[in-house]
Short mmCIF file of C-alpha atoms in Angstrom, two decimals:
data_model
loop_
_atom_site.label_atom_id
_atom_site.label_comp_id
_atom_site.label_asym_id
_atom_site.label_seq_id
_atom_site.Cartn_x
_atom_site.Cartn_y
_atom_site.Cartn_z
CA MET X 1 -4.27 -7.59 29.51
CA ASN X 2 -4.27 -11.32 29.44
CA ASN X 3 -1.69 -13.54 27.73
CA GLU X 4 -3.96 -14.65 24.86
CA MET X 5 -5.47 -12.90 21.86
CA ARG X 6 -7.46 -13.52 18.71
CA ALA X 7 -5.59 -13.62 15.38
CA VAL X 8 -6.14 -14.74 11.82
CA VAL X 9 -3.93 -17.81 11.26
CA ILE X 10 -3.09 -19.13 7.75
CA HIS X 11 -2.50 -22.91 7.89
CA ALA X 12 -2.13 -23.60 4.17
CA PRO X 13 -2.90 -21.80 0.89
CA GLY X 14 -6.53 -20.67 1.11
CA GLU X 15 -7.02 -22.11 4.62
CA PHE X 16 -7.27 -19.60 7.42
CA THR X 17 -9.23 -19.22 10.63
CA VAL X 18 -9.58 -16.84 13.54
CA GLU X 19 -7.94 -18.53 16.57
CA THR X 20 -6.81 -17.88 20.14
CA VAL X 21 -2.98 -17.60 20.27
CA PRO X 22 -0.41 -16.25 22.71
CA VAL X 23 0.25 -12.50 22.86
CA PRO X 24 3.85 -11.86 21.66
CA LYS X 25 6.42 -10.12 23.88
CA PRO X 26 8.48 -7.14 22.63
CA GLY X 27 12.25 -7.60 22.44
CA ARG X 28 14.96 -4.94 22.41
CA GLY X 29 13.98 -1.96 20.30
CA GLU X 30 10.39 -3.31 19.91
CA VAL X 31 6.98 -2.32 21.09
CA LEU X 32 3.81 -4.30 21.59
CA VAL X 33 0.79 -2.58 20.06
CA GLU X 34 -2.98 -3.08 20.29
CA VAL X 35 -4.07 -3.17 16.64
CA LYS X 36 -7.02 -0.83 16.03
CA SER X 37 -7.51 -0.81 12.27
CA VAL X 38 -6.14 -3.01 9.43
CA ALA X 39 -6.72 -2.11 5.76
CA ILE X 40 -6.84 -5.09 3.35
CA CYS X 41 -4.11 -4.60 0.72
CA GLY X 42 -4.29 -5.83 -2.83
CA SER X 43 -1.32 -8.10 -2.08
CA ASP X 44 -3.01 -9.79 0.91
CA PRO X 45 -5.15 -12.27 -1.13
CA GLY X 46 -2.00 -13.62 -2.85
CA ILE X 47 -0.37 -14.17 0.51
CA PHE X 48 -3.42 -15.88 1.89
CA ASN X 49 -3.99 -18.15 -1.18
CA GLY X 50 -0.34 -19.02 -1.71
CA LYS X 51 0.09 -17.34 -5.09
CA VAL X 52 3.20 -15.45 -3.95
CA LEU X 53 5.04 -18.35 -2.31
CA GLN X 54 7.82 -17.84 -4.87
CA ASN X 55 8.57 -14.55 -3.12
CA GLY X 56 8.77 -16.35 0.25
CA TRP X 57 5.37 -14.96 1.35
CA PRO X 58 4.52 -16.43 3.76
CA PRO X 59 7.77 -18.05 4.73
CA TYR X 60 6.06 -20.82 6.76
CA TYR X 61 2.77 -22.12 8.12
CA PRO X 62 1.03 -21.34 10.40
CA PHE X 63 1.35 -17.62 9.75
CA THR X 64 -0.33 -14.37 10.50
CA ALA X 65 -0.36 -11.83 7.65
CA GLY X 66 -1.42 -8.12 7.31
CA HIS X 67 0.67 -5.03 7.02
CA GLU X 68 -1.55 -1.87 6.57
CA PHE X 69 -2.48 -0.84 10.10
CA ALA X 70 -2.77 1.72 12.92
CA ALA X 71 -2.51 0.87 16.58
CA GLN X 72 -1.87 2.03 20.15
CA VAL X 73 1.37 1.19 22.02
CA VAL X 74 0.67 -0.85 25.14
CA GLU X 75 4.22 -1.98 26.15
CA VAL X 76 7.76 -1.02 25.17
CA GLY X 77 10.77 -3.25 25.17
CA GLU X 78 14.29 -2.49 26.32
CA GLY X 79 16.11 0.29 24.44
CA VAL X 80 12.92 1.95 23.08
CA GLY X 81 13.37 5.72 23.18
CA SER X 82 10.96 7.03 20.53
CA LEU X 83 7.68 5.64 21.81
CA LYS X 84 5.75 5.14 25.02
CA ALA X 85 2.61 3.28 26.21
CA GLY X 86 -0.50 5.12 25.02
CA ASP X 87 1.05 6.54 21.82
CA ARG X 88 -1.09 6.28 18.70
CA VAL X 89 0.87 5.05 15.69
CA ALA X 90 0.70 4.00 12.09
CA GLY X 91 2.89 1.27 10.77
CA GLU X 92 4.55 0.28 7.57
CA ALA X 93 5.53 -3.05 6.17
CA HIS X 94 9.28 -2.59 5.65
CA CYS X 95 11.82 -2.37 8.39
CA GLY X 96 15.39 -2.60 7.21
CA CYS X 97 18.34 -3.95 9.10
CA GLY X 98 19.65 -0.38 9.52
CA ILE X 99 23.30 -1.33 8.84
CA CYS X 100 23.58 -2.26 5.20
CA GLU X 101 24.56 0.20 2.52
CA ASN X 102 20.99 0.76 1.25
CA CYS X 103 19.52 1.20 4.77
CA LYS X 104 22.23 3.83 5.59
CA LYS X 105 21.15 5.73 2.50
CA GLY X 106 17.49 5.67 3.60
CA PHE X 107 16.43 2.89 1.17
CA TYR X 108 15.38 0.43 3.82
CA ASN X 109 12.75 -0.82 1.37
CA LEU X 110 15.70 -2.24 -0.63
CA CYS X 111 17.51 -3.69 2.44
CA LEU X 112 20.40 -5.91 1.38
CA ASN X 113 19.81 -8.23 4.33
CA TYR X 114 16.21 -8.99 3.33
CA GLY X 115 14.95 -11.95 5.30
CA ARG X 116 18.00 -12.11 7.58
CA ALA X 117 18.75 -10.86 11.08
CA GLY X 118 17.61 -7.31 11.76
CA HIS X 119 15.28 -7.12 8.74
CA HIS X 120 11.45 -7.40 8.85
CA HIS X 121 8.86 -7.38 6.16
CA TYR X 122 5.80 -7.40 8.31
CA GLY X 123 2.90 -9.49 7.11
CA HIS X 124 5.10 -11.03 4.43
CA ASN X 125 8.11 -12.71 6.04
CA THR X 126 7.46 -11.56 9.59
CA PRO X 127 4.10 -11.97 11.40
CA GLY X 128 1.66 -9.16 10.69
CA CYS X 129 -1.33 -7.31 12.03
CA TYR X 130 -4.43 -9.43 11.42
CA ALA X 131 -4.42 -9.90 15.22
CA GLN X 132 -5.46 -8.04 18.34
CA TYR X 133 -1.83 -7.41 19.30
CA GLN X 134 1.49 -7.53 17.52
CA VAL X 135 5.13 -6.69 18.10
CA TYR X 136 6.93 -4.16 15.86
CA ASP X 137 10.36 -2.56 15.69
CA GLN X 138 10.06 1.06 16.74
CA LYS X 139 11.58 2.07 13.33
CA ALA X 140 8.47 0.79 11.59
CA LEU X 141 6.01 3.07 13.48
CA THR X 142 5.12 6.74 13.07
CA LEU X 143 3.08 8.85 15.50
CA LEU X 144 -0.42 9.72 14.40
CA PRO X 145 -1.44 13.39 14.40
CA ASP X 146 -4.17 14.04 16.98
CA ASN X 147 -6.85 14.60 14.35
CA VAL X 148 -6.07 11.49 12.27
CA THR X 149 -8.16 8.47 13.13
CA TYR X 150 -6.98 4.87 13.32
CA ASP X 151 -8.88 4.03 10.12
CA GLN X 152 -7.16 6.89 8.30
CA GLY X 153 -3.81 5.84 9.79
CA ALA X 154 -4.26 2.35 8.32
CA MET X 155 -4.04 4.01 4.89
CA VAL X 156 -0.49 5.12 5.43
CA ASP X 157 1.01 2.25 3.48
CA THR X 158 -1.24 2.80 0.45
CA THR X 159 -0.82 6.58 0.30
CA GLY X 160 2.90 6.31 1.11
CA ILE X 161 3.54 4.09 -1.90
CA ALA X 162 1.60 6.55 -4.12
CA TYR X 163 3.73 9.37 -2.76
CA ASN X 164 6.92 7.36 -3.35
CA ALA X 165 5.90 6.92 -6.98
CA LEU X 166 5.47 10.68 -7.45
CA ARG X 167 8.62 11.42 -5.54
CA LEU X 168 10.47 9.21 -8.05
CA THR X 169 8.85 10.65 -11.17
CA GLY X 170 8.67 14.21 -9.93
CA VAL X 171 5.62 16.39 -10.51
CA GLU X 172 5.52 19.06 -13.19
CA PRO X 173 3.48 22.00 -11.73
CA GLY X 174 0.75 22.84 -14.26
CA GLY X 175 1.56 19.71 -16.25
CA TRP X 176 -0.33 16.47 -16.51
CA THR X 177 -0.31 13.30 -14.42
CA VAL X 178 -2.05 10.21 -15.77
CA VAL X 179 -3.13 7.50 -13.34
CA ILE X 180 -4.04 4.06 -14.72
CA GLY X 181 -6.22 2.18 -12.25
CA PRO X 182 -8.43 4.10 -9.82
CA GLY X 183 -8.04 1.75 -6.82
CA PRO X 184 -6.99 3.18 -3.43
CA MET X 185 -3.36 3.61 -4.52
CA GLY X 186 -4.27 5.14 -7.88
CA ILE X 187 -6.74 7.56 -6.23
CA ALA X 188 -4.12 8.45 -3.61
CA ALA X 189 -1.66 9.25 -6.48
CA MET X 190 -4.22 11.44 -8.13
CA LEU X 191 -4.93 13.35 -4.92
CA LEU X 192 -1.20 13.81 -4.25
CA ALA X 193 -0.40 14.95 -7.78
CA SER X 194 -3.31 17.40 -7.69
CA ALA X 195 -2.06 18.80 -4.39
CA MET X 196 1.38 19.26 -5.99
CA GLY X 197 0.00 21.37 -8.77
CA SER X 198 -0.61 18.88 -11.58
CA ARG X 199 -3.64 18.37 -13.70
CA THR X 200 -4.82 14.80 -13.51
CA VAL X 201 -6.27 12.17 -15.87
CA VAL X 202 -7.55 8.89 -14.36
CA ILE X 203 -8.23 5.84 -16.55
CA GLY X 204 -10.55 3.12 -15.28
CA ARG X 205 -14.19 2.17 -15.21
CA GLY X 206 -17.27 1.82 -13.04
CA ARG X 207 -17.66 3.01 -9.48
CA ARG X 208 -13.93 3.42 -8.78
CA LEU X 209 -13.58 5.75 -11.76
CA ALA X 210 -16.60 7.74 -10.59
CA LEU X 211 -15.06 8.03 -7.09
CA ALA X 212 -11.85 9.44 -8.60
CA GLY X 213 -14.01 12.13 -10.21
CA GLU X 214 -15.82 12.87 -6.96
CA LEU X 215 -12.47 13.31 -5.28
CA GLY X 216 -11.21 15.81 -7.75
CA ALA X 217 -9.70 14.21 -10.90
CA ASP X 218 -9.74 16.74 -13.76
CA VAL X 219 -10.44 14.23 -16.53
CA LEU X 220 -11.89 10.74 -16.43
CA VAL X 221 -11.32 8.24 -19.20
CA ASP X 222 -13.45 5.08 -19.27
CA PHE X 223 -11.28 2.60 -21.16
CA GLU X 224 -14.38 0.63 -22.18
CA ALA X 225 -15.95 3.69 -23.75
CA VAL X 226 -13.07 4.88 -25.93
CA GLU X 227 -11.56 3.10 -28.89
CA ASP X 228 -7.97 3.94 -28.06
CA PRO X 229 -7.09 5.07 -24.46
CA VAL X 230 -3.55 6.01 -25.53
CA ALA X 231 -4.70 8.28 -28.32
CA GLU X 232 -7.30 9.82 -26.03
CA VAL X 233 -4.72 10.59 -23.35
CA ARG X 234 -2.32 12.06 -25.82
CA ARG X 235 -5.13 14.27 -27.20
CA ILE X 236 -6.15 15.46 -23.77
CA THR X 237 -2.63 16.21 -22.61
CA GLY X 238 -1.41 17.73 -25.84
CA GLY X 239 1.16 15.02 -26.64
CA GLY X 240 1.39 12.88 -23.52
CA ALA X 241 1.60 13.23 -19.76
CA HIS X 242 4.61 14.52 -17.89
CA GLN X 243 4.26 11.60 -15.46
CA VAL X 244 2.22 8.39 -15.70
CA ILE X 245 1.44 6.27 -12.67
CA GLU X 246 0.48 2.67 -13.31
CA ALA X 247 -1.63 1.07 -10.56
CA ALA X 248 -3.78 -1.36 -12.53
CA GLY X 249 -1.64 -4.46 -12.47
CA ASN X 250 -2.06 -5.90 -15.99
CA ALA X 251 0.07 -6.20 -19.11
CA THR X 252 -1.99 -3.72 -21.02
CA ALA X 253 -1.42 -1.04 -18.37
CA TYR X 254 2.35 -1.68 -18.33
CA TYR X 255 2.53 -1.32 -22.09
CA GLU X 256 0.21 1.65 -22.51
CA SER X 257 1.68 3.64 -19.60
CA ILE X 258 4.85 4.27 -21.59
CA GLN X 259 2.95 5.21 -24.73
CA MET X 260 0.92 7.74 -22.75
CA ALA X 261 4.08 9.66 -21.60
CA ARG X 262 5.38 12.60 -23.57
CA LYS X 263 8.93 12.86 -24.79
CA GLY X 264 11.20 13.09 -21.80
CA GLY X 265 8.42 12.01 -19.49
CA HIS X 266 8.46 9.63 -16.55
CA VAL X 267 6.52 6.43 -15.82
CA ALA X 268 6.19 4.72 -12.43
CA LEU X 269 5.03 1.09 -12.21
CA ILE X 270 3.48 0.38 -8.80
CA SER X 271 1.77 -2.94 -9.28
CA ILE X 272 3.75 -6.19 -9.34
CA PRO X 273 3.33 -8.59 -12.32
CA ALA X 274 2.99 -12.28 -11.67
CA GLN X 275 6.34 -12.96 -13.32
CA ASP X 276 9.04 -11.27 -15.33
CA GLY X 277 8.20 -10.58 -18.91
CA GLN X 278 8.72 -8.09 -21.77
CA GLN X 279 5.49 -6.19 -21.21
CA ALA X 280 6.79 -2.60 -21.62
CA ALA X 281 6.71 -0.60 -24.86
CA LEU X 282 10.43 -0.66 -25.21
CA LYS X 283 10.71 1.17 -28.58
CA SER X 284 8.67 4.03 -27.29
CA LEU X 285 10.69 4.02 -24.09
CA ILE X 286 13.92 4.37 -26.08
CA MET X 287 12.87 6.70 -28.89
CA ASN X 288 11.19 9.20 -26.59
CA GLN X 289 13.83 9.06 -23.84
CA ILE X 290 11.23 8.13 -21.21
CA THR X 291 12.39 7.34 -17.68
CA LEU X 292 10.86 4.22 -16.14
CA HIS X 293 10.69 3.79 -12.38
CA GLY X 294 9.90 0.68 -10.43
CA VAL X 295 8.17 1.54 -7.14
CA ARG X 296 8.78 -0.63 -4.09
CA ALA X 297 6.98 0.27 -0.89
CA ASN X 298 7.10 3.65 0.85
CA PRO X 299 10.47 4.50 2.50
CA ASN X 300 10.42 7.68 4.61
CA CYS X 301 6.91 8.58 3.41
CA SER X 302 4.71 7.97 6.40
CA LYS X 303 5.09 11.37 8.17
CA THR X 304 4.54 13.22 4.95
CA VAL X 305 1.31 11.55 4.08
CA LEU X 306 0.07 11.65 7.75
CA ASP X 307 0.69 15.38 7.81
CA MET X 308 -1.28 15.71 4.51
CA MET X 309 -4.13 13.68 6.01
CA SER X 310 -4.13 15.93 9.05
CA GLN X 311 -4.30 19.03 6.80
CA GLY X 312 -7.26 17.59 4.82
CA ILE X 313 -5.24 17.23 1.61
CA LEU X 314 -5.62 13.43 1.60
CA PRO X 315 -9.31 12.56 2.40
CA VAL X 316 -8.53 8.87 2.59
CA GLU X 317 -11.62 8.13 4.70
CA LYS X 318 -13.68 8.63 1.56
CA MET X 319 -12.05 5.50 0.02
CA ILE X 320 -13.04 3.32 2.94
CA THR X 321 -16.31 1.64 1.98
CA HIS X 322 -16.63 -1.31 4.32
CA ARG X 323 -15.61 -2.19 7.88
CA PHE X 324 -15.62 -5.61 9.59
CA PRO X 325 -14.67 -7.08 12.95
CA LEU X 326 -11.82 -9.65 12.97
CA GLU X 327 -14.20 -12.55 13.41
CA GLN X 328 -15.69 -11.77 9.98
CA ILE X 329 -12.44 -11.92 8.16
CA HIS X 330 -13.72 -14.30 5.43
CA GLU X 331 -16.62 -11.93 4.62
CA ALA X 332 -14.21 -9.01 4.68
CA PHE X 333 -11.95 -10.75 2.08
CA ASP X 334 -14.92 -11.81 -0.04
CA THR X 335 -16.09 -8.22 -0.14
CA PHE X 336 -12.69 -6.86 -1.01
CA THR X 337 -11.79 -9.43 -3.73
CA GLY X 338 -15.26 -9.46 -5.21
CA ARG X 339 -15.61 -5.70 -5.04
CA LYS X 340 -19.06 -6.28 -3.50
CA ASP X 341 -21.33 -3.35 -2.99
CA GLY X 342 -18.84 -1.04 -4.64
CA ALA X 343 -15.98 -1.97 -2.25
CA VAL X 344 -12.82 0.13 -2.63
CA LYS X 345 -10.96 -0.07 0.65
CA VAL X 346 -12.05 -2.56 3.32
CA VAL X 347 -10.90 -2.14 6.93
CA VAL X 348 -10.83 -4.79 9.67
CA HIS X 349 -11.10 -3.93 13.36
CA PRO X 350 -9.32 -6.62 15.39
CA ASN X 351 -10.47 -5.16 18.73
CA ASP X 352 -13.93 -4.03 17.67
#
């Protein structure tokens, strides 16, 4: 391996190119990986175009983003005991400091030392995986089962967040789970809820809604075809869902998700609004004693969802509609953001 690689470098909001840059070196507790597959996340366009600078993403320019990936270990740094060269791994974005109160409790997604020594939020405040090689803390990597491909492994972040949402809400066996927004995360939530014994309702439109049906959703609701989606859901579920998973990312979804839950139900909000606002149905929340969960990332979820992929419970490969080499990153992003040719999940291969 030489000392140079190709990487996507962001120089300013909306300005990024594929360039030759030095290959990073792993430090203590870190490994160098050859990145095989990167899935474009819904948050990536905001990082690339500067719309999430208020979050500190990216923290500086030039910067390499990307956080949904699978790779092969090529070099290990000092003190690495869990991995070796040749291991196939999937990564996650959050890597906590390991010493704060939240990290010790297992909530490294809520690390109290965010942005400081020992903490990494890969692709956000620490360089990410739109590159042929990258360095990662060993804590951020999970071994791939032998029958899980790199493309499937790149879906760990997406499916892990969906699993975290359901872990927070709980799943009522034989009950109802409503998913608003049949993107990759919403479809993953539907698949997981179904596997846990819940009946599922998915709300959306177009090709993505149809895909949710093809992958096993019990009921599909086209919000453009019904007069009142809330009333329709409450009719289908006999008074509201036991758990509602919001993955649409708009004010209407935030508001309606609470109204779709039954008394004593749970609602999980996955998407991140542009800014704080009073977009929830607060009266319904209070009067019906509904529990509202914010969902941040996927702590301690990777092995579970990888095992479910290995067992065929999570057929994530059916959500991957397009694949591009790194050199076609602009076309890949245009396809993803424009949902061209029915794009659902777009994967980039840095070493294709």
